[in-house]
Amino acid sequence: MDEKSLLRTFLRELGEEENDVSYIDGLALKVDGFAESYAKMPFHTYADMGWRAVAAALSDMKVKLAHTKAVLSSITAPEPHKALEVFRGILEAATHFGVRYLGGDLNQGVEVVVDIMAVGTTAVKIGRRPRAGHVLITPPLFGYTGLAFAAFEHDGESPIVAKGIRWLKRPSLDWPPPPPPECISASMDSSDGLADVLLTMAKGVDIVVERLPAPQEVISEALRLGFEPEEVVFNAGEEYLPVFAVDPRCVPEGYVAFARVVEGSGSVIYKGKPLKYRGWSYFR
Amino acid sequence: MDEKSLLRTFLRELGEEENDVSYIDGLALKVDGFAESYAKMPFHTYADMGWRAVAAALSDMKVKLAHTKAVLSSITAPEPHKALEVFRGILEAATHFGVRYLGGDLNQGVEVVVDIMAVGTTAVKIGRRPRAGHVLITPPLFGYTGLAFAAFEHDGESPIVAKGIRWLKRPSLDWPPPPPPECISASMDSSDGLADVLLTMAKGVDIVVERLPAPQEVISEALRLGFEPEEVVFNAGEEYLPVFAVDPRCVPEGYVAFARVVEGSGSVIYKGKPLKYRGWSYFR
């Protein structure tokens, strides 16, 4: 049982909706975290881990149009200096994103684990199931993190790969302003890869991908380095880019419509065939 | 730098008050967790870890008279079946304590780490600094967990030790009704031991301990098994019992006044001498 099916089992037992944030009494709540052994790459510092956990939680809040009031952290570390580095990264991120950091818990363990809790308010609830007839939109910036995952060891001098590494170290959530809430039928941020977003959204509908939401420089660089562009665009993760399902008349500046939502039963179609990528999942 | 001084450093940098919950806009927030390597004893199941993390978070909320709306979890585990066991323990605890469990995050790591986030509302804010002239009150039930920590390997047949083991596996937060808020100058639950509570509360005041808030059966059993009663009462942890500093006229049914708060500069006095116990701290 992989992470996604296990999470679905949990939520079914709880009778809670599958979504990227939880709603209760006008609040939006998000918990996001990871462990060193699976989420820290050679170029990451412990401070980067702290920053990324904040970005990961805020990305979910932001894609649901929630306003984050504050974050708290739980830091597990084998030694105090590592905990302190994580703390500094969380604080830098909270300062960067303009969110109050209230502190939290500190524990000893065999490896570093960072968990961030974000609490905010929201006027709207947005789920994960897009309406047929809507289009999926995103800033067309996928692929940098995919290139970095694939090539960080060998191609650090490629400026495109270097951009991907910076993105993986300190995601900035520098998104163009979102569409108005009345245009949106669903939204998700890409943390486990665009393929995961598409497969998750394709419940009770089909999604037809019409173009790769990636810059030409990423496609060219992938080809130059010998990688399939689709692999780095669909199958990476940690882009922390928003995907909104919107009325086709509501595509704001900075976003491209890259897929259509049609009546169907859960397929994601790319170039006439079912998408073969699945994105990231633990325990797979 | 141990856990306590590192947490103080964090909060000083953040400009946030040292307290057991965080307050923002009428909400009370708490994050509490631990890692398998430091918090799972041989008699604990993974489900027990889940239950305890919920109890630990709710204990802090309850001692501040906050009403918990919901909990979320972040579960890190090396294998899915361990994550599932933790989940079941969290769900059992949430059901037992009548709190909604909204789900949360799931990650892979080298050991099990459980973090629980509790969100609630509160009409009052209660800190950690008691007023001189107040008394410290608690249900006089300290010592069971201390006996269990000290003797679980050898004295499992002692019913008193067995009670301590049950307490460590599934803390019940079965407290008598608290004093009214207007009587309270400070409160803390005992998660890292009564000595830690007393030393933390003794800031700008002295605390004079006048009796051990423990049942006679615990004192007798400690002596029978060859342990110092003070060690099991002051230096254990995970009792999840409340300590309130109150006006001496406000001692409710089920609580005993066991210490006096007097003018002073941060000493805890027991039998005429500074208390030699310090309770639990990571990284010490």
Coordinates of C-alpha atoms in Angstrom, one line a residue, chain B residues 136-143 194-195 198 208-220 222-223 227-235 241 255-259 268-271 275 277:
Chain B
L136 CA 0.0 25.1 43.3
I137 CA -2.6 22.5 43.0
T138 CA -2.8 19.2 41.2
P139 CA -4.7 15.9 41.5
P140 CA -2.4 14.0 43.9
L141 CA -1.6 11.2 41.4
F142 CA 2.1 11.7 40.7
G143 CA 4.5 8.8 40.8
L194 CA 6.9 17.7 38.0
A195 CA 10.4 19.1 38.7
L198 CA 8.2 23.7 39.1
V208 CA 8.1 26.1 48.3
V209 CA 7.0 22.5 48.0
E210 CA 5.2 21.4 51.1
R211 CA 4.2 17.8 50.3
L212 CA 4.5 15.2 47.6
P213 CA 1.4 15.2 45.5
A214 CA 1.4 11.4 45.3
P215 CA -0.8 8.6 46.7
Q216 CA 0.4 6.7 49.7
E217 CA 0.4 3.5 47.7
V218 CA 3.0 5.0 45.3
I219 CA 5.3 6.1 48.1
S220 CA 5.0 2.7 49.8
A222 CA 8.7 3.0 45.7
L223 CA 10.2 2.3 49.2
F227 CA 13.5 3.7 44.9
E228 CA 13.5 7.2 46.4
P229 CA 9.9 8.4 46.4
E230 CA 11.1 11.9 45.4
E231 CA 12.8 10.5 42.3
V232 CA 9.6 8.9 41.0
V233 CA 7.4 11.9 41.9
F234 CA 9.6 14.8 40.7
N235 CA 11.7 13.3 38.0
L241 CA -1.5 15.9 35.0
Y255 CA -7.0 18.7 43.8
V256 CA -4.5 19.3 46.6
A257 CA -2.4 22.3 47.3
F258 CA 1.1 21.0 47.4
A259 CA 3.3 24.1 47.1
V268 CA 12.2 25.7 44.0
I269 CA 12.6 24.7 47.7
Y270 CA 11.9 21.2 49.0
K271 CA 12.6 20.3 52.6
L275 CA 15.1 20.9 44.5
Y277 CA 15.7 17.1 40.3

